mmCIF file with all atom_site columns, C-alpha atoms in Angstrom:
data_model
loop_
_atom_site.group_PDB
_atom_site.id
_atom_site.type_symbol
_atom_site.label_atom_id
_atom_site.label_alt_id
_atom_site.label_comp_id
_atom_site.label_asym_id
_atom_site.label_entity_id
_atom_site.label_seq_id
_atom_site.pdbx_PDB_ins_code
_atom_site.Cartn_x
_atom_site.Cartn_y
_atom_site.Cartn_z
_atom_site.occupancy
_atom_site.B_iso_or_equiv
_atom_site.pdbx_formal_charge
_atom_site.auth_seq_id
_atom_site.auth_comp_id
_atom_site.auth_asym_id
_atom_site.auth_atom_id
_atom_site.pdbx_PDB_model_num
ATOM 1   C CA . UNK K 1 1   ? 26.402 35.006  83.003 1.00 0.00 ? 288 UNK K CA 1
ATOM 2   C CA . UNK K 1 2   ? 25.320 37.842  80.650 1.00 0.00 ? 289 UNK K CA 1
ATOM 3   C CA . UNK K 1 3   ? 24.451 41.097  82.268 1.00 0.00 ? 290 UNK K CA 1
ATOM 4   C CA . UNK K 1 4   ? 21.123 42.735  81.560 1.00 0.00 ? 291 UNK K CA 1
ATOM 5   C CA . UNK K 1 5   ? 21.336 45.657  79.160 1.00 0.00 ? 292 UNK K CA 1
ATOM 6   C CA . UNK K 1 6   ? 20.082 48.968  80.347 1.00 0.00 ? 293 UNK K CA 1
ATOM 7   C CA . UNK K 1 7   ? 17.208 50.511  78.417 1.00 0.00 ? 294 UNK K CA 1
ATOM 8   C CA . UNK K 1 8   ? 19.291 53.068  76.486 1.00 0.00 ? 295 UNK K CA 1
ATOM 9   C CA . UNK K 1 9   ? 21.854 50.474  75.460 1.00 0.00 ? 296 UNK K CA 1
ATOM 10  C CA . UNK K 1 10  ? 19.192 48.037  74.297 1.00 0.00 ? 297 UNK K CA 1
ATOM 11  C CA . UNK K 1 11  ? 17.546 50.807  72.294 1.00 0.00 ? 298 UNK K CA 1
ATOM 12  C CA . UNK K 1 12  ? 20.838 51.820  70.708 1.00 0.00 ? 299 UNK K CA 1
ATOM 13  C CA . UNK K 1 13  ? 21.832 48.254  69.869 1.00 0.00 ? 300 UNK K CA 1
ATOM 14  C CA . UNK K 1 14  ? 18.404 47.501  68.465 1.00 0.00 ? 301 UNK K CA 1
ATOM 15  C CA . UNK K 1 15  ? 18.512 50.437  66.022 1.00 0.00 ? 302 UNK K CA 1
ATOM 16  C CA . UNK K 1 16  ? 22.088 49.708  65.025 1.00 0.00 ? 303 UNK K CA 1
ATOM 17  C CA . UNK K 1 17  ? 21.091 46.146  64.198 1.00 0.00 ? 304 UNK K CA 1
ATOM 18  C CA . UNK K 1 18  ? 18.004 47.344  62.369 1.00 0.00 ? 305 UNK K CA 1
ATOM 19  C CA . UNK K 1 19  ? 20.017 49.830  60.295 1.00 0.00 ? 306 UNK K CA 1
ATOM 20  C CA . UNK K 1 20  ? 22.493 47.128  59.340 1.00 0.00 ? 307 UNK K CA 1
ATOM 21  C CA . UNK K 1 21  ? 19.771 44.749  58.238 1.00 0.00 ? 308 UNK K CA 1
ATOM 22  C CA . UNK K 1 22  ? 17.893 47.399  56.289 1.00 0.00 ? 309 UNK K CA 1
ATOM 23  C CA . UNK K 1 23  ? 20.996 48.514  54.394 1.00 0.00 ? 310 UNK K CA 1
ATOM 24  C CA . UNK K 1 24  ? 21.347 45.043  52.877 1.00 0.00 ? 311 UNK K CA 1
ATOM 25  C CA . UNK K 1 25  ? 17.847 45.243  51.426 1.00 0.00 ? 312 UNK K CA 1
ATOM 26  C CA . UNK K 1 26  ? 18.000 48.858  50.326 1.00 0.00 ? 313 UNK K CA 1
ATOM 27  C CA . UNK K 1 27  ? 18.189 49.082  46.524 1.00 0.00 ? 314 UNK K CA 1
ATOM 28  C CA . UNK K 1 28  ? 21.302 50.729  45.194 1.00 0.00 ? 315 UNK K CA 1
ATOM 29  C CA . UNK K 1 29  ? 20.806 53.765  42.989 1.00 0.00 ? 316 UNK K CA 1
ATOM 30  C CA . UNK K 1 30  ? 23.106 54.177  39.997 1.00 0.00 ? 317 UNK K CA 1
ATOM 31  C CA . UNK K 1 31  ? 25.754 56.848  40.401 1.00 0.00 ? 318 UNK K CA 1
ATOM 32  C CA . UNK K 1 32  ? 25.185 59.531  37.803 1.00 0.00 ? 319 UNK K CA 1
ATOM 33  C CA . UNK K 1 33  ? 27.601 62.160  36.637 1.00 0.00 ? 320 UNK K CA 1
ATOM 34  C CA . UNK K 1 34  ? 26.691 65.828  37.062 1.00 0.00 ? 321 UNK K CA 1
ATOM 35  C CA . UNK K 1 35  ? 25.703 66.113  33.383 1.00 0.00 ? 322 UNK K CA 1
ATOM 36  C CA . UNK K 1 36  ? 23.422 63.097  33.592 1.00 0.00 ? 323 UNK K CA 1
ATOM 37  C CA . UNK K 1 37  ? 21.770 64.429  36.735 1.00 0.00 ? 324 UNK K CA 1
ATOM 38  C CA . UNK K 1 38  ? 21.088 67.765  35.045 1.00 0.00 ? 325 UNK K CA 1
ATOM 39  C CA . UNK K 1 39  ? 19.509 66.042  32.058 1.00 0.00 ? 326 UNK K CA 1
ATOM 40  C CA . UNK K 1 40  ? 17.400 63.717  34.174 1.00 0.00 ? 327 UNK K CA 1
ATOM 41  C CA . UNK K 1 41  ? 15.979 66.326  36.522 1.00 0.00 ? 328 UNK K CA 1
ATOM 42  C CA . UNK K 1 42  ? 12.688 67.861  35.478 1.00 0.00 ? 329 UNK K CA 1
ATOM 43  C CA . UNK K 1 43  ? 12.730 71.612  34.866 1.00 0.00 ? 330 UNK K CA 1
ATOM 44  C CA . UNK K 1 44  ? 11.774 73.754  37.823 1.00 0.00 ? 331 UNK K CA 1
ATOM 45  C CA . UNK K 1 45  ? 8.557  75.630  37.144 1.00 0.00 ? 332 UNK K CA 1
ATOM 46  C CA . UNK K 1 46  ? 9.325  79.321  37.045 1.00 0.00 ? 333 UNK K CA 1
ATOM 47  C CA . UNK K 1 47  ? 7.095  82.251  37.753 1.00 0.00 ? 334 UNK K CA 1
ATOM 48  C CA . UNK K 1 48  ? 5.316  83.444  34.687 1.00 0.00 ? 335 UNK K CA 1
ATOM 49  C CA . UNK K 1 49  ? 6.149  86.983  33.768 1.00 0.00 ? 336 UNK K CA 1
ATOM 50  C CA . UNK K 1 50  ? 3.092  89.147  33.201 1.00 0.00 ? 337 UNK K CA 1
ATOM 51  C CA . UNK K 1 51  ? 2.755  90.444  29.664 1.00 0.00 ? 338 UNK K CA 1
ATOM 52  C CA . UNK K 1 52  ? 4.109  93.931  28.992 1.00 0.00 ? 339 UNK K CA 1
ATOM 53  C CA . UNK K 1 53  ? 1.682  96.778  29.529 1.00 0.00 ? 340 UNK K CA 1
ATOM 54  C CA . UNK K 1 54  ? 0.475  98.499  26.376 1.00 0.00 ? 341 UNK K CA 1
ATOM 55  C CA . UNK K 1 55  ? 1.112  102.169 27.109 1.00 0.00 ? 342 UNK K CA 1
ATOM 56  C CA . UNK K 1 56  ? 0.610  103.561 23.601 1.00 0.00 ? 343 UNK K CA 1
ATOM 57  C CA . UNK K 1 57  ? -2.793 105.049 24.471 1.00 0.00 ? 344 UNK K CA 1
ATOM 58  C CA . UNK K 1 58  ? -1.940 106.003 28.064 1.00 0.00 ? 345 UNK K CA 1
ATOM 59  C CA . UNK K 1 59  ? -1.859 109.704 28.938 1.00 0.00 ? 346 UNK K CA 1
ATOM 60  C CA . UNK K 1 60  ? 1.687  111.046 29.024 1.00 0.00 ? 347 UNK K CA 1
ATOM 61  C CA . UNK K 1 61  ? 3.178  108.352 26.771 1.00 0.00 ? 348 UNK K CA 1
ATOM 62  C CA . UNK K 1 62  ? 3.974  110.879 24.053 1.00 0.00 ? 349 UNK K CA 1
ATOM 63  C CA . UNK K 1 63  ? 6.383  112.704 26.402 1.00 0.00 ? 350 UNK K CA 1
ATOM 64  C CA . UNK K 1 64  ? 8.569  109.611 26.933 1.00 0.00 ? 351 UNK K CA 1
ATOM 65  C CA . UNK K 1 65  ? 11.487 108.444 24.825 1.00 0.00 ? 352 UNK K CA 1
ATOM 66  C CA . UNK K 1 66  ? 11.343 105.014 23.243 1.00 0.00 ? 353 UNK K CA 1
ATOM 67  C CA . UNK K 1 67  ? 13.671 103.572 25.904 1.00 0.00 ? 354 UNK K CA 1
ATOM 68  C CA . UNK K 1 68  ? 11.439 104.981 28.657 1.00 0.00 ? 355 UNK K CA 1
ATOM 69  C CA . UNK K 1 69  ? 8.360  103.551 26.933 1.00 0.00 ? 356 UNK K CA 1
ATOM 70  C CA . UNK K 1 70  ? 9.990  100.131 26.782 1.00 0.00 ? 357 UNK K CA 1
ATOM 71  C CA . UNK K 1 71  ? 10.920 100.362 30.476 1.00 0.00 ? 358 UNK K CA 1
ATOM 72  C CA . UNK K 1 72  ? 7.411  101.420 31.503 1.00 0.00 ? 359 UNK K CA 1
ATOM 73  C CA . UNK K 1 73  ? 5.919  98.653  29.418 1.00 0.00 ? 360 UNK K CA 1
ATOM 74  C CA . UNK K 1 74  ? 8.232  95.990  30.885 1.00 0.00 ? 361 UNK K CA 1
ATOM 75  C CA . UNK K 1 75  ? 7.770  97.175  34.487 1.00 0.00 ? 362 UNK K CA 1
ATOM 76  C CA . UNK K 1 76  ? 4.033  97.708  33.944 1.00 0.00 ? 363 UNK K CA 1
ATOM 77  C CA . UNK K 1 77  ? 4.192  101.339 35.089 1.00 0.00 ? 364 UNK K CA 1
ATOM 78  C CA . UNK K 1 78  ? 1.859  103.958 33.692 1.00 0.00 ? 365 UNK K CA 1
ATOM 79  C CA . UNK K 1 79  ? 3.676  106.911 32.096 1.00 0.00 ? 366 UNK K CA 1
ATOM 80  C CA . UNK K 1 80  ? 2.402  109.532 34.556 1.00 0.00 ? 367 UNK K CA 1
ATOM 81  C CA . UNK K 1 81  ? 3.516  107.341 37.499 1.00 0.00 ? 368 UNK K CA 1
ATOM 82  C CA . UNK K 1 82  ? 6.946  106.893 35.882 1.00 0.00 ? 369 UNK K CA 1
ATOM 83  C CA . UNK K 1 83  ? 7.258  110.664 35.401 1.00 0.00 ? 370 UNK K CA 1
ATOM 84  C CA . UNK K 1 84  ? 6.324  111.172 39.055 1.00 0.00 ? 371 UNK K CA 1
ATOM 85  C CA . UNK K 1 85  ? 9.049  108.723 40.166 1.00 0.00 ? 372 UNK K CA 1
ATOM 86  C CA . UNK K 1 86  ? 11.573 110.347 37.825 1.00 0.00 ? 373 UNK K CA 1
ATOM 87  C CA . UNK K 1 87  ? 10.737 113.743 39.359 1.00 0.00 ? 374 UNK K CA 1
ATOM 88  C CA . UNK K 1 88  ? 11.199 112.418 42.900 1.00 0.00 ? 375 UNK K CA 1
ATOM 89  C CA . UNK K 1 89  ? 14.582 110.950 41.982 1.00 0.00 ? 376 UNK K CA 1
ATOM 90  C CA . UNK K 1 90  ? 15.648 114.174 40.217 1.00 0.00 ? 377 UNK K CA 1
ATOM 91  C CA . UNK K 1 91  ? 14.728 116.270 43.290 1.00 0.00 ? 378 UNK K CA 1
ATOM 92  C CA . UNK K 1 92  ? 16.788 114.039 45.562 1.00 0.00 ? 379 UNK K CA 1
ATOM 93  C CA . UNK K 1 93  ? 19.723 114.236 43.166 1.00 0.00 ? 380 UNK K CA 1
ATOM 94  C CA . UNK K 1 94  ? 19.541 118.040 43.242 1.00 0.00 ? 381 UNK K CA 1
ATOM 95  C CA . UNK K 1 95  ? 19.491 118.023 47.048 1.00 0.00 ? 382 UNK K CA 1
ATOM 96  C CA . UNK K 1 96  ? 22.276 115.537 47.726 1.00 0.00 ? 383 UNK K CA 1
ATOM 97  C CA . UNK K 1 97  ? 24.273 115.228 44.506 1.00 0.00 ? 384 UNK K CA 1
ATOM 98  C CA . UNK K 1 98  ? 24.359 111.420 44.800 1.00 0.00 ? 385 UNK K CA 1
ATOM 99  C CA . UNK K 1 99  ? 21.768 108.729 45.338 1.00 0.00 ? 386 UNK K CA 1
ATOM 100 C CA . UNK K 1 100 ? 22.174 105.215 46.664 1.00 0.00 ? 387 UNK K CA 1
ATOM 101 C CA . UNK K 1 101 ? 19.898 102.337 45.754 1.00 0.00 ? 388 UNK K CA 1
ATOM 102 C CA . UNK K 1 102 ? 18.796 102.136 49.399 1.00 0.00 ? 389 UNK K CA 1
ATOM 103 C CA . UNK K 1 103 ? 17.701 105.790 49.230 1.00 0.00 ? 390 UNK K CA 1
ATOM 104 C CA . UNK K 1 104 ? 15.757 105.139 46.026 1.00 0.00 ? 391 UNK K CA 1
ATOM 105 C CA . UNK K 1 105 ? 14.036 102.177 47.668 1.00 0.00 ? 392 UNK K CA 1
ATOM 106 C CA . UNK K 1 106 ? 13.064 104.374 50.581 1.00 0.00 ? 393 UNK K CA 1
ATOM 107 C CA . UNK K 1 107 ? 11.691 107.090 48.269 1.00 0.00 ? 394 UNK K CA 1
ATOM 108 C CA . UNK K 1 108 ? 9.709  105.006 45.784 1.00 0.00 ? 395 UNK K CA 1
ATOM 109 C CA . UNK K 1 109 ? 6.696  103.095 47.125 1.00 0.00 ? 396 UNK K CA 1
ATOM 110 C CA . UNK K 1 110 ? 6.987  100.171 44.699 1.00 0.00 ? 397 UNK K CA 1
ATOM 111 C CA . UNK K 1 111 ? 8.460  96.682  44.585 1.00 0.00 ? 398 UNK K CA 1
ATOM 112 C CA . UNK K 1 112 ? 12.205 96.558  45.292 1.00 0.00 ? 399 UNK K CA 1
ATOM 113 C CA . UNK K 1 113 ? 12.848 94.704  42.025 1.00 0.00 ? 400 UNK K CA 1
ATOM 114 C CA . UNK K 1 114 ? 11.150 97.468  40.025 1.00 0.00 ? 401 UNK K CA 1
ATOM 115 C CA . UNK K 1 115 ? 13.067 100.062 42.017 1.00 0.00 ? 402 UNK K CA 1
ATOM 116 C CA . UNK K 1 116 ? 16.314 98.285  41.132 1.00 0.00 ? 403 UNK K CA 1
ATOM 117 C CA . UNK K 1 117 ? 15.471 98.318  37.420 1.00 0.00 ? 404 UNK K CA 1
ATOM 118 C CA . UNK K 1 118 ? 14.470 101.988 37.554 1.00 0.00 ? 405 UNK K CA 1
ATOM 119 C CA . UNK K 1 119 ? 17.660 102.840 39.453 1.00 0.00 ? 406 UNK K CA 1
ATOM 120 C CA . UNK K 1 120 ? 19.825 101.014 36.897 1.00 0.00 ? 407 UNK K CA 1
ATOM 121 C CA . UNK K 1 121 ? 17.979 102.729 34.048 1.00 0.00 ? 408 UNK K CA 1
ATOM 122 C CA . UNK K 1 122 ? 18.485 106.167 35.632 1.00 0.00 ? 409 UNK K CA 1
ATOM 123 C CA . UNK K 1 123 ? 22.195 105.449 36.196 1.00 0.00 ? 410 UNK K CA 1
ATOM 124 C CA . UNK K 1 124 ? 22.585 104.382 32.549 1.00 0.00 ? 411 UNK K CA 1
ATOM 125 C CA . UNK K 1 125 ? 20.709 107.523 31.437 1.00 0.00 ? 412 UNK K CA 1
ATOM 126 C CA . UNK K 1 126 ? 23.026 109.659 33.667 1.00 0.00 ? 413 UNK K CA 1
ATOM 127 C CA . UNK K 1 127 ? 20.108 110.973 35.665 1.00 0.00 ? 414 UNK K CA 1
ATOM 128 C CA . UNK K 1 128 ? 21.628 109.500 38.847 1.00 0.00 ? 415 UNK K CA 1
ATOM 129 C CA . UNK K 1 129 ? 25.205 109.592 40.073 1.00 0.00 ? 416 UNK K CA 1
ATOM 130 C CA . UNK K 1 130 ? 25.527 106.426 42.164 1.00 0.00 ? 417 UNK K CA 1
ATOM 131 C CA . UNK K 1 131 ? 26.970 106.848 45.638 1.00 0.00 ? 418 UNK K CA 1
#
């Protein structure tokens, strides 16, 4: 005489049976190599970069070098704001002798990505000695 199944066992057996029956009817997808998958996937939409800022007519642009003008244009910083940030960084360098990126982020009230680019530019220009 078969014993009655308890509720959890019936539930478990029911879903196991259901999964087995569904797997037979599930369509098989072709196995693609990594190269084929990369070609078949649609490109991920990226963030559009804003156009560079035209700083030729901005006040203070004549005091900047061409590399600084290009940086200000790419980061969309006005020349007088850039000079202010450069002065803040120079003061901190005089005080401490070294400057970490975390210190620059704390000092400059702008986006961390812009701070990173400014920091790298100042290190390349030897204005900052990295800690």
